[in-house]
C-alpha positions as a printed NumPy array, in Angstrom:
array([[-31.508,   8.266, -31.735],
       [-31.481,   9.907, -28.321],
       [-30.134,   6.739, -26.731],
       [-27.413,   6.477, -29.396],
       [-26.195,  10.   , -28.625],
       [-26.237,   9.177, -24.902],
       [-24.122,   6.073, -25.476],
       [-21.699,   8.037, -27.686],
       [-21.292,  10.7  , -25.   ],
       [-20.678,   7.954, -22.431],
       [-18.027,   6.302, -24.62 ],
       [-16.287,   9.621, -25.292],
       [-16.214,  10.37 , -21.557],
       [-14.649,   6.949, -20.914],
       [-12.046,   7.564, -23.632],
       [-11.233,  10.943, -22.08 ],
       [-10.552,   9.2  , -18.754],
       [ -8.672,   6.23 , -20.223],
       [ -6.319,   7.978, -22.628],
       [ -4.139,   4.895, -23.091],
       [ -6.995,   3.178, -24.951],
       [ -6.697,   5.586, -27.895],
       [ -3.162,   6.926, -27.461],
       [ -1.392,   3.548, -27.592],
       [ -2.686,   2.553, -31.07 ],
       [ -1.813,   5.98 , -32.492],
       [  1.684,   5.879, -30.975],
       [  2.138,   2.322, -32.255],
       [  1.242,   3.477, -35.787],
       [  3.707,   6.375, -35.645],
       [  6.526,   4.299, -34.131],
       [  6.191,   1.506, -36.713],
       [  6.258,   3.998, -39.597],
       [  9.256,   5.756, -38.053],
       [ 11.212,   2.527, -37.607],
       [ 10.79 ,   1.303, -41.178],
       [ 12.831,   4.106, -42.823],
       [ 15.527,   3.625, -40.161],
       [ 15.663,  -0.119, -40.78 ],
       [ 15.476,  -0.064, -44.57 ],
       [ 17.816,   2.859, -45.063],
       [ 17.526,   6.247, -46.764],
       [ 16.514,   4.904, -50.185],
       [ 13.6  ,   7.092, -51.355],
       [ 12.599,   4.836, -54.25 ],
       [ 12.593,   1.702, -52.097],
       [ 10.561,   3.438, -49.382],
       [  8.011,   4.673, -51.905],
       [  7.641,   1.164, -53.347],
       [  7.116,  -0.411, -49.921],
       [  5.004,   2.413, -48.469],
       [  1.495,   1.044, -49.35 ],
       [  2.09 ,  -2.273, -47.618],
       [  3.89 ,  -0.702, -44.651],
       [  1.178,   1.895, -44.059],
       [ -1.707,  -0.543, -44.228],
       [ -0.081,  -3.262, -42.115],
       [  0.706,  -0.633, -39.452],
       [ -2.877,   0.685, -39.66 ],
       [ -4.608,  -2.68 , -39.257],
       [ -2.299,  -3.76 , -36.414],
       [ -2.832,  -0.474, -34.553],
       [ -6.627,  -0.811, -34.833],
       [ -6.395,  -4.438, -33.728],
       [ -4.339,  -3.345, -30.711],
       [ -7.312,  -1.434, -29.307],
       [ -9.899,  -4.1  , -30.083],
       [ -9.468,  -6.492, -27.157],
       [-10.604,  -3.997, -24.501],
       [-13.652,  -2.732, -26.419],
       [-16.239,  -4.642, -24.37 ],
       [-14.099,  -6.078, -21.561],
       [-14.755,  -3.407, -18.931],
       [-18.482,  -3.235, -19.708],
       [-18.666,  -7.028, -19.548],
       [-16.835,  -7.24 , -16.204],
       [-18.893,  -4.38 , -14.718],
       [-22.148,  -6.009, -15.787],
       [-23.159,  -3.221, -18.178],
       [-23.655,  -5.602, -21.103],
       [-25.644,  -8.02 , -18.939],
       [-27.885,  -5.222, -17.633],
       [-28.561,  -3.934, -21.155],
       [-29.571,  -7.389, -22.352],
       [-31.558,  -8.256, -19.21 ],
       [-33.425,  -4.929, -19.22 ],
       [-34.19 ,  -5.385, -22.932],
       [-32.61 ,  -2.041, -23.691],
       [-31.75 ,  -1.435, -27.36 ],
       [-28.378,  -3.15 , -27.563],
       [-28.019,  -1.901, -31.144],
       [-27.57 ,   1.698, -29.969],
       [-24.811,   0.527, -27.609],
       [-23.116,  -1.389, -30.451],
       [-23.316,   1.546, -32.902],
       [-21.882,   3.865, -30.267],
       [-18.962,   1.46 , -29.76 ],
       [-18.303,   1.329, -33.519],
       [-18.484,   5.132, -33.916],
       [-16.221,   5.916, -30.97 ],
       [-13.777,   3.157, -31.912],
       [-13.342,   4.75 , -35.348],
       [-13.101,   8.254, -33.856],
       [-10.367,   7.125, -31.448],
       [ -8.358,   4.787, -33.701],
       [ -9.271,   5.369, -37.366],
       [ -9.692,   9.135, -37.617],
       [ -6.239,   9.89 , -36.086],
       [ -4.621,   7.733, -38.789],
       [ -6.366,   9.772, -41.511],
       [ -5.244,  13.018, -39.874],
       [ -1.663,  11.728, -39.615],
       [ -1.491,  11.028, -43.374],
       [  0.558,  14.152, -44.247],
       [  3.153,  13.227, -41.603],
       [  3.31 ,   9.658, -42.936],
       [  3.748,  10.952, -46.492],
       [  6.643,  13.092, -45.286],
       [  8.306,  10.158, -43.494],
       [  8.047,   7.826, -46.485],
       [  8.643,  10.401, -49.224],
       [  5.241,  10.034, -50.904],
       [  4.118,  12.405, -53.641],
       [  0.807,  14.301, -53.691],
       [ -1.047,  11.625, -55.683],
       [  0.01 ,   8.891, -53.247],
       [ -0.931,  11.08 , -50.276],
       [ -4.399,  11.646, -51.737],
       [ -4.84 ,   7.918, -52.363],
       [ -3.622,   7.126, -48.84 ],
       [ -6.104,   9.555, -47.271],
       [ -8.988,   8.201, -49.348],
       [ -8.184,   4.55 , -48.62 ],
       [ -7.746,   5.26 , -44.904],
       [-10.998,   7.268, -44.808],
       [-12.9  ,   4.34 , -46.358],
       [-10.876,   1.487, -44.896],
       [-10.499,   2.424, -41.231],
       [-14.302,   2.324, -40.568],
       [-14.242,  -1.207, -42.003],
       [-11.34 ,  -2.079, -39.692],
       [-13.362,  -0.748, -36.729],
       [-16.421,  -2.792, -37.723],
       [-14.396,  -5.996, -37.961],
       [-12.565,  -5.248, -34.696],
       [-15.835,  -4.698, -32.829],
       [-17.16 ,  -7.96 , -34.266],
       [-14.053,  -9.845, -33.14 ],
       [-14.201,  -8.276, -29.675],
       [-17.837,  -9.319, -29.27 ],
       [-17.227, -12.886, -30.456],
       [-14.281, -13.409, -28.063],
       [-15.75 , -11.478, -25.133],
       [-16.032, -14.348, -22.669],
       [-13.146, -16.431, -24.009],
       [ -9.903, -17.011, -22.113],
       [ -6.871, -15.541, -23.893],
       [ -9.275, -13.586, -26.057],
       [ -6.507, -11.431, -27.558],
       [ -4.905, -14.341, -29.402],
       [ -8.259, -15.683, -30.536],
       [ -9.293, -12.208, -31.652],
       [ -6.188, -11.86 , -33.832],
       [ -6.728, -15.314, -35.352],
       [-10.351, -14.492, -36.149],
       [ -9.964, -10.966, -37.461],
       [ -6.607, -10.83 , -39.26 ],
       [ -7.782, -13.056, -42.176],
       [-10.807, -10.763, -42.63 ],
       [ -8.458,  -7.79 , -43.017],
       [ -6.698,  -9.341, -46.03 ],
       [ -9.108,  -8.185, -48.826],
       [ -8.953,  -4.616, -47.53 ],
       [ -5.161,  -4.792, -47.306],
       [ -4.927,  -5.998, -50.917],
       [ -7.251,  -3.393, -52.468],
       [ -6.018,  -0.461, -50.362],
       [ -2.367,  -1.232, -51.157],
       [ -3.249,  -1.691, -54.837],
       [ -4.954,   1.714, -54.905],
       [ -1.887,   3.417, -53.446],
       [  0.453,   1.611, -55.847],
       [ -1.712,   2.666, -58.803],
       [ -1.706,   6.269, -57.581],
       [  2.091,   6.265, -57.245],
       [  2.35 ,   5.163, -60.914],
       [ -0.143,   7.759, -62.102],
       [ -2.865,   5.182, -62.85 ],
       [ -6.572,   5.342, -62.013],
       [ -7.561,   3.748, -58.703],
       [-11.298,   4.494, -58.56 ],
       [-12.069,   0.797, -59.045],
       [-10.172,  -0.213, -55.895],
       [-11.885,   2.59 , -53.944],
       [-15.302,   1.41 , -55.187],
       [-14.572,  -2.136, -53.975],
       [-13.464,  -0.85 , -50.542],
       [-16.637,   1.276, -50.338],
       [-18.763,  -1.761, -51.257],
       [-17.06 ,  -3.841, -48.539],
       [-17.674,  -1.035, -46.033],
       [-21.383,  -0.704, -46.876],
       [-21.883,  -4.476, -46.837],
       [-20.19 ,  -4.735, -43.425],
       [-22.136,  -1.754, -42.093],
       [-25.403,  -3.443, -43.035],
       [-24.61 ,  -6.773, -41.358],
       [-21.935,  -6.494, -38.666],
       [-23.881,  -4.394, -36.081],
       [-26.6  ,  -7.087, -35.975],
       [-23.969,  -9.813, -35.635],
       [-22.28 ,  -7.916, -32.787],
       [-25.592,  -7.419, -30.941],
       [-26.354, -11.138, -31.262],
       [-22.863, -12.086, -30.058],
       [-23.241,  -9.88 , -26.964],
       [-26.583, -11.502, -26.117],
       [-25.082, -14.983, -26.52 ],
       [-22.148, -14.091, -24.243],
       [-24.419, -13.077, -21.357],
       [-27.063, -15.779, -21.817]])
C-alpha cells in the first residue's frame, strides 16, 4: 500500500511536469465536440439524436491518444527493467499507472459533462446518463489502454498496433454506453446498460492488472 502511494505520487509529479500528456486528450475531446455542431448545423433534434455516439467516440479516441506514451519513457529510461530485475512489486507500479491515467484522462471528461450537454443541447436526463456512463466507462477505457500500451511496449510503430489491438475491445462499451444515453433521452430506464458496464469494469479490474504486469515482464525479459 505504501509503495502504491509512492508510485501514484511519482506519476502525478511526472504529469505535473509533462502537461501535454493530459492536456492534449482533454483538448482533443473538447475540439471534436465543438466541431460536430458546426459541421452538422444548428439542428437541435439532430444533435440530440447523434450526441451519444459523438460523445463516446470522442471519449474513447481521446483516452487512446494518451495511451501510447504510458510506459514509453519508463521503458526507455530503464525504470521498468529495474523494477522487474529487482523483483519489486510490479503490480503497485501498474495500479499507479491505471489510477493516474484515469485521473488525467477519464476524470476530466466526467467533469466536462455539463459543458458537453450545453454544446449538444442535452436535457437533464441525458446529462445524468452521460455522467454515469462516463464515470463507469472511462476507468474501463483506462484499463484497456494500459493493457494495450504494455502489450505494444517494445514494438516498432506501437501506436498503430495499439489502436488495432484496443479499438475492437472498446466496441461493447461504446454500444452499451450509447444505448444508455439514448434510453435516457427517450425517458426509458437504462439501469440494465449501466449494470452491464459495471460488470465489464469489475471483470477487467480483476484481470487486466495481472495481464499488464505479465506483459511488462515479457517485454524486458
